[in-house]
Short mmCIF file of C-alpha atoms and ligand atoms in Angstrom, two decimals:
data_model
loop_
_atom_site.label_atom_id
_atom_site.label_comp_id
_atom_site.label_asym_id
_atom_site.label_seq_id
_atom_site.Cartn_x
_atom_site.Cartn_y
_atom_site.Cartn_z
CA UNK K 183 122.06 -17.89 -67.21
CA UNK K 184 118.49 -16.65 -68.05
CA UNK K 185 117.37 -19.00 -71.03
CA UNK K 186 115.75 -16.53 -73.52
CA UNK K 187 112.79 -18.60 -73.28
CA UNK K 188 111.85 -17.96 -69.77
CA UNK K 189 109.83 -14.69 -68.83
CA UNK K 190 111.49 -12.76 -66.19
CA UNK K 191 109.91 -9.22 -64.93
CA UNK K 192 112.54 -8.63 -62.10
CA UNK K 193 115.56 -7.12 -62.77
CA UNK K 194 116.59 -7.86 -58.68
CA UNK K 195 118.50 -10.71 -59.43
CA UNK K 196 122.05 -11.68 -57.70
CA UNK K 197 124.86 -13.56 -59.27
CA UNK K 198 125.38 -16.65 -60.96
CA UNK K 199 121.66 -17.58 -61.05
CA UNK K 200 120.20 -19.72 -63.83
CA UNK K 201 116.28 -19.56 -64.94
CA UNK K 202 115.73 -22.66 -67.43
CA UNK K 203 112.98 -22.32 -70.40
CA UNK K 204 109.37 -21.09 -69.45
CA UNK K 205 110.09 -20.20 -65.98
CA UNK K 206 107.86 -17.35 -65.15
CA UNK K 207 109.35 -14.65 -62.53
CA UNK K 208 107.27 -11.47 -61.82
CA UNK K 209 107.88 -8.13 -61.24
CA UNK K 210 109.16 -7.49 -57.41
CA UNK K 211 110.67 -10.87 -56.95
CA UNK K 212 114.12 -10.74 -55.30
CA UNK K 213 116.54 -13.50 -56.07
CA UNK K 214 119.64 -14.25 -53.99
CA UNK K 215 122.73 -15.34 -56.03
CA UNK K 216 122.87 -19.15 -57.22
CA UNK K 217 119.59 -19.49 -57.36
CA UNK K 218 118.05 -21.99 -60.14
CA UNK K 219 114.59 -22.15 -61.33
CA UNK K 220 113.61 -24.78 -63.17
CA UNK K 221 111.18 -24.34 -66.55
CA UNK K 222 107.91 -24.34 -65.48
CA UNK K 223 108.29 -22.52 -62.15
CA UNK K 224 106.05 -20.00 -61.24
CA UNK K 225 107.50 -16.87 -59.35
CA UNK K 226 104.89 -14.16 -58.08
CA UNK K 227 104.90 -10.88 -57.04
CA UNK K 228 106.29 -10.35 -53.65
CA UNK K 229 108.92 -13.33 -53.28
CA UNK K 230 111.84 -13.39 -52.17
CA UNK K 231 114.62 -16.23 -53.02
CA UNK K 232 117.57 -16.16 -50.82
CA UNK K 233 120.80 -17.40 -51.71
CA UNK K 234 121.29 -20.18 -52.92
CA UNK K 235 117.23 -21.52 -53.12
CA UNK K 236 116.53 -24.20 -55.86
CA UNK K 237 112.57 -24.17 -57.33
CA UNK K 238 111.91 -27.48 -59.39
CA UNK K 239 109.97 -27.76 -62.27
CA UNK K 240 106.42 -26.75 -61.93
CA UNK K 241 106.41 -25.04 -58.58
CA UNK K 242 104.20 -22.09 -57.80
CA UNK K 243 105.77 -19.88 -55.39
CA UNK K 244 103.55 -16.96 -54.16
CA UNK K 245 100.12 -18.20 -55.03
CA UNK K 246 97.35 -16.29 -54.03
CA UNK K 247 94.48 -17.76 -51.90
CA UNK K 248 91.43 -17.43 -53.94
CA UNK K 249 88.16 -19.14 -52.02
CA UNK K 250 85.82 -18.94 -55.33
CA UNK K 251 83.21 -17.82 -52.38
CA UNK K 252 83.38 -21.31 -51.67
CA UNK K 253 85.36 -21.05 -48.22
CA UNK K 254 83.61 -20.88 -44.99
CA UNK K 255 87.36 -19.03 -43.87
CA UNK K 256 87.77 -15.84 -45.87
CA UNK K 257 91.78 -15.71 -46.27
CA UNK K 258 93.91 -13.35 -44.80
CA UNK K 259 97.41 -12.79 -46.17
CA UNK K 260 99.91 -10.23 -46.91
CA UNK K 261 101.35 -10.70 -50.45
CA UNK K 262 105.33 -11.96 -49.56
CA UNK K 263 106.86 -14.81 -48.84
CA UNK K 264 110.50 -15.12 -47.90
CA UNK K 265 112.45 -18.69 -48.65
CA UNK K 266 115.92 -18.40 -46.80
CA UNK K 267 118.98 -19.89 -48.06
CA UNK K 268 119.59 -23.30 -50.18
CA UNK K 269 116.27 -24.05 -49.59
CA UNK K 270 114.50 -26.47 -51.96
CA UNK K 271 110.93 -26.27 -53.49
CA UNK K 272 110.53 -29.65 -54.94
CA UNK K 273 108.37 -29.90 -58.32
CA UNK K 274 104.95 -29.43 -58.30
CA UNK K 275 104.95 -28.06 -54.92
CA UNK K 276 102.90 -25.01 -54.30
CA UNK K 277 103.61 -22.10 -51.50
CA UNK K 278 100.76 -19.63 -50.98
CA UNK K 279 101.41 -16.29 -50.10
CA UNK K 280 102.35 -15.22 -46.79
CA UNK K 281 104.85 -17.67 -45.98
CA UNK K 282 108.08 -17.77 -44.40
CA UNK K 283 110.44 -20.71 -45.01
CA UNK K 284 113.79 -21.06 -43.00
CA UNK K 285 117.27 -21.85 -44.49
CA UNK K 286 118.31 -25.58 -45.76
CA UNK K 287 114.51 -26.99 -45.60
CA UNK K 288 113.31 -29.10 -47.99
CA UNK K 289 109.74 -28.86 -49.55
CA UNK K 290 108.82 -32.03 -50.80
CA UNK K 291 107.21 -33.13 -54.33
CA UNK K 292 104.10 -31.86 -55.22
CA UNK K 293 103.41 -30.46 -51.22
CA UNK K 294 100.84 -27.76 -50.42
CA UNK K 295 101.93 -24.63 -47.86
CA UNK K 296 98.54 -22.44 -47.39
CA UNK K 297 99.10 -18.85 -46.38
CA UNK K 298 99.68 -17.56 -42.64
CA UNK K 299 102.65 -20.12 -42.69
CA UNK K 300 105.78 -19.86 -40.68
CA UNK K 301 108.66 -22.86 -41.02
CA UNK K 302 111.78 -23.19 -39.47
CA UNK K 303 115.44 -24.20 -40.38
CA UNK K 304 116.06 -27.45 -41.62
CA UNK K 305 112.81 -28.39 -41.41
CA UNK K 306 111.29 -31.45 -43.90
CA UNK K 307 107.89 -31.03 -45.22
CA UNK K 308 107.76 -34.11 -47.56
CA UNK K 309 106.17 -35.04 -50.55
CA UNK K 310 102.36 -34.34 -51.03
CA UNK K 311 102.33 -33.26 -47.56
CA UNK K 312 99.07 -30.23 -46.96
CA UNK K 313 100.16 -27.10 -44.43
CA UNK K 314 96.97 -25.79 -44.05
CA UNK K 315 96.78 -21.73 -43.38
CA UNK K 316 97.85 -20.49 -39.69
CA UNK K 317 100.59 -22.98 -39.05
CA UNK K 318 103.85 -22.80 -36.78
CA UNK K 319 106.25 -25.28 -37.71
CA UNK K 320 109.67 -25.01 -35.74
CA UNK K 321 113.39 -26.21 -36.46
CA UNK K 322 114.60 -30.01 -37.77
CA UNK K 323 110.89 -30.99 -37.74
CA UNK K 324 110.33 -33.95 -39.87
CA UNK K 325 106.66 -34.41 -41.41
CA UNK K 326 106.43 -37.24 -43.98
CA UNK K 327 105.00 -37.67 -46.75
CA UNK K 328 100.92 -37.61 -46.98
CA UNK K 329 100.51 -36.09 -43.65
CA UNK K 330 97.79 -32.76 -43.49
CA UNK K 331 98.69 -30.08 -40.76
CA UNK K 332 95.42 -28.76 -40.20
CA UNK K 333 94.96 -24.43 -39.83
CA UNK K 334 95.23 -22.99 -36.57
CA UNK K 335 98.36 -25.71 -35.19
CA UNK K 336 101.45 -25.50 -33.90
CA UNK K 337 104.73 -27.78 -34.18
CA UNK K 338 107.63 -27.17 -32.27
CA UNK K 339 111.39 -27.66 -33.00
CA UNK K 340 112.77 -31.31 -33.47
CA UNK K 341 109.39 -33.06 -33.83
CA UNK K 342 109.03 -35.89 -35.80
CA UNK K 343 105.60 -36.36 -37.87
CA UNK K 344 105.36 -39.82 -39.74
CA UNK K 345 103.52 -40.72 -42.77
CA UNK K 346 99.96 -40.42 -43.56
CA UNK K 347 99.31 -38.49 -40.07
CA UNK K 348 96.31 -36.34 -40.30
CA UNK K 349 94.95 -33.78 -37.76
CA UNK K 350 92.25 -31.60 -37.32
CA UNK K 351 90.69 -28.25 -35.87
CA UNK K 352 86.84 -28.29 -35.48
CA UNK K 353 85.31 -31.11 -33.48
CA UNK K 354 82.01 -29.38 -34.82
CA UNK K 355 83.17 -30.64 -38.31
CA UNK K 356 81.73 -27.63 -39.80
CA UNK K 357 78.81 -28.10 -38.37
CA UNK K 358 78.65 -24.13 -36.55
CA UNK K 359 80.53 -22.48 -39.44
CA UNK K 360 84.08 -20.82 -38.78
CA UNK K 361 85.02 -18.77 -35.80
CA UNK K 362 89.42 -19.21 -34.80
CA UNK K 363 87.49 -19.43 -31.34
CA UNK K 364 86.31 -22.65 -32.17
CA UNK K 365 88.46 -23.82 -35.19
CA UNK K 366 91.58 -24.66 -33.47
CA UNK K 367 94.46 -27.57 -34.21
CA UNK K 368 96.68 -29.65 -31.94
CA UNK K 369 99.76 -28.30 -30.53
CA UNK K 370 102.68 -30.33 -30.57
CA UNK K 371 105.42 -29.87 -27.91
CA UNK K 372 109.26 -30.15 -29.31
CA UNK K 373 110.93 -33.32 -29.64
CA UNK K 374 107.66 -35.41 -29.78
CA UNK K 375 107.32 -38.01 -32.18
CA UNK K 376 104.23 -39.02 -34.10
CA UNK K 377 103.16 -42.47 -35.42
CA UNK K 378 102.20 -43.70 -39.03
CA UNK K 379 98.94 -43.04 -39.75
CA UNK K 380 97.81 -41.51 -36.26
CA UNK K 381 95.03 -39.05 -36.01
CA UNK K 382 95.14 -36.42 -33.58
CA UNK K 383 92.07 -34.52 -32.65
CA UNK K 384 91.07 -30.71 -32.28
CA UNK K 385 92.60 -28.38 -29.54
CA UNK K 386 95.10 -31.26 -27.87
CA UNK K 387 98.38 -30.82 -26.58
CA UNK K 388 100.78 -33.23 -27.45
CA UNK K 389 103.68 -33.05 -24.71
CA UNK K 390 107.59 -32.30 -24.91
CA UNK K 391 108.88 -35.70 -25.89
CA UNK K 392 105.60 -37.63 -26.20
CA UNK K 393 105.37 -40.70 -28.53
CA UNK K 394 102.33 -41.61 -30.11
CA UNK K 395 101.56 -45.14 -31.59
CA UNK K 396 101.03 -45.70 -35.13
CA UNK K 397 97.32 -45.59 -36.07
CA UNK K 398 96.47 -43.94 -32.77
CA UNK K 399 93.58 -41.73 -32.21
CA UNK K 400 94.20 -39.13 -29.83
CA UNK K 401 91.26 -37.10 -28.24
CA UNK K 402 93.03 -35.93 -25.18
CA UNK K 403 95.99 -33.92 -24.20
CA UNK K 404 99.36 -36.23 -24.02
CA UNK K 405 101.99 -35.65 -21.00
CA UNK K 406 105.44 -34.42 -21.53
CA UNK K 407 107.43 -37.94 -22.29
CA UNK K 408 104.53 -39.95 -22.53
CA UNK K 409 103.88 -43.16 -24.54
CA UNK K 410 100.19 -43.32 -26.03
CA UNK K 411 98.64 -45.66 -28.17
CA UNK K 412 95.34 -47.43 -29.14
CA UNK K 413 91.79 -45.58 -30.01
CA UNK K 414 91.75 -43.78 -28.40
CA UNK K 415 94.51 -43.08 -27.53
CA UNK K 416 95.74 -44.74 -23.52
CA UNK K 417 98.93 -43.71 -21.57
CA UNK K 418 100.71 -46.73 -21.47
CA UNK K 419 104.48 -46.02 -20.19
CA UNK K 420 106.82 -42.99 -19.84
CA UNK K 421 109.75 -42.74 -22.31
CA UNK K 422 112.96 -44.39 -20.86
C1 COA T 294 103.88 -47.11 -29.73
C2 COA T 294 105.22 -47.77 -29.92
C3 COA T 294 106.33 -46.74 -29.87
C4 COA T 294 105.35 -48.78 -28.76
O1 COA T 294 106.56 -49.44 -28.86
P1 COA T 294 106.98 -50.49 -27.69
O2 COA T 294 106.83 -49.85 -26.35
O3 COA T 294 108.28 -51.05 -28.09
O4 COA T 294 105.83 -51.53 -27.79
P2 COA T 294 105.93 -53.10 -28.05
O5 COA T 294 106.34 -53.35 -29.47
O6 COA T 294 106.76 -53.70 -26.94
O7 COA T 294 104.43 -53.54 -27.89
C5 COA T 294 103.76 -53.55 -26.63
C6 COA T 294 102.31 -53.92 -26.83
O8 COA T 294 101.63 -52.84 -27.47
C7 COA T 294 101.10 -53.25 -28.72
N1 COA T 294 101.32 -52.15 -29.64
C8 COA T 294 102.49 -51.69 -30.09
N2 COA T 294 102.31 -50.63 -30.89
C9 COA T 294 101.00 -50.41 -30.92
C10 COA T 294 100.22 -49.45 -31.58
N3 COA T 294 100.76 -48.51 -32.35
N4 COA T 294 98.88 -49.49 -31.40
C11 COA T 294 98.31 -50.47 -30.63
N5 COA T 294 99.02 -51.39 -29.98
C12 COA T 294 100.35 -51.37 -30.14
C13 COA T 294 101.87 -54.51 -29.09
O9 COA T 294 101.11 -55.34 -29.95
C14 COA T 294 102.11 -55.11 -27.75
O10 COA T 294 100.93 -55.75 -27.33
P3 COA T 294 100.98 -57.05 -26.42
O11 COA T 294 101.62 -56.65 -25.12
O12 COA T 294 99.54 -57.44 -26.26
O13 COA T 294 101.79 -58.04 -27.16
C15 COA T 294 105.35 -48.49 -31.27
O14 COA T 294 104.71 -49.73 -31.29
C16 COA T 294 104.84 -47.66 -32.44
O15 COA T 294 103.65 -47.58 -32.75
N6 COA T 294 105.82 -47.03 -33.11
C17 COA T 294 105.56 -46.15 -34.22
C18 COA T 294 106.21 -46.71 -35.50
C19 COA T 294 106.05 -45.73 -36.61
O16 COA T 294 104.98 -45.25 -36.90
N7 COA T 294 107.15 -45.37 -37.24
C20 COA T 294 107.08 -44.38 -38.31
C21 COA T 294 108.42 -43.96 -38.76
S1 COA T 294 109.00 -45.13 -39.93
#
């Protein structure tokens, strides 16, 4: 059911789907069947919904990156994103352009995706988490809420990212303006699982498997199946 209310400029639209009151769906949007939209939604140009996707109240799906002139990083992006099927966009949440969401992941509450973003299937980006532009995220990763991806990372399939986890890209700290030579996250391996409130540093490599402490600080690279912990961060046992 389209609520007459709502303002819907696509006519590609699949079965059974219902758009409550004040949504707002542009022109070239392609929706799956049994999709919902909740009132308030915003859908722009270029997305596509597949089957089954659920948008909650005040999500902005499609936004484009504007820097004001104010970013040292001008943004690059191609104007489509693609959210595969019964996915969730949870209210508030808003997903730049340029991004390409699996099927059955969940983006949490009020969560930032910049553009230049690629995430996998069944994959958890929780509430009021920031993806920031040029970022790989794999299958069943977990990332919970509060934790900022910085650009320019990677995150394999089956990692787990705890709360309030924050990460980084330029050691320079702005200091020699942007290059991606220089501006450059951590990677981190499959399976490896990140501690509450731990802080990983520019350009590491977190292993396959690796566990780092909660409230860590990690300036170096991390072994496959290592345990780390402290500031920094100290090998301090293998994984049984
Ligand atoms: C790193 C970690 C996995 C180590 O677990 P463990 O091997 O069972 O370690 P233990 O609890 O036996 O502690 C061993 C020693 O390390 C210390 N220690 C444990 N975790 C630490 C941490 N994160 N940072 C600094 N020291 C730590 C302990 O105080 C203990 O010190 P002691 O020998 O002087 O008494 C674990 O402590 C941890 O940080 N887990 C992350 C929890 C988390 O963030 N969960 C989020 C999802 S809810």
């Amino acid at each position: 059911m389209i609520h007459p209310l709502a303002l819907v400029e696509t006519s590609q639209i699949g079965g059974n789907v219902t758009i409550d009151a004040f949504a707002v769906v542009r022109s070239d949007v392609l929706i799956g069947s049994n999709v919902i939209i909740h009132s308030h939604a915003v859908i722009e140009q270029g997305v596509q919904l597949a089957d089954g996707v659920e948008v909650f109240p005040g999500a902005v799906v499609g936004k484009e990156p504007k820097g004001a002139g104010a970013l040292s990083r001008k943004p690059v992006f191609e104007r489509i994103v693609r959210v595969g099927a019964h996915s969730s966009i949870g209210p508030n949440a808003v997903i730049y352009c340029d991004v390409q969401i699996g099927e059955h992941s969940l983006i949490g509450d009020g969560a930032s995706v910049r553009e230049q973003v690629q995430i996998g299937s069944q994959t958890v980006i929780g509430r009021c988490v920031t993806v920031n532009y040029n970022v790989r995220i794999g299958n069943r990763v977990k990332i919970m809420d509060h934790s900022w991806m910085a650009g320019n990372m990677t995150i394999g399939d089956d990692v787990f990212i705890s709360g309030g986890v924050l990460t980084s890209n330029d050691n320079q700290i702005g200091k020699k303006g942007y290059s991606d030579a220089h501006v450059v996250g951590p990677t981190i391996k499959d399976r490896a699982a990140i501690g509450l409130g731990a802080k990983l540093l520019p350009n590491i490599t977190i292993g396959a498997g690796a566990v780092v402490g909660a409230g860590a600080v990690v300036t170096k690279d991390v072994p496959a199946n290592a345990v780390v912990m402290g500031i920094p961060a100290k090998l301090v046992r293998m994984v049984e």
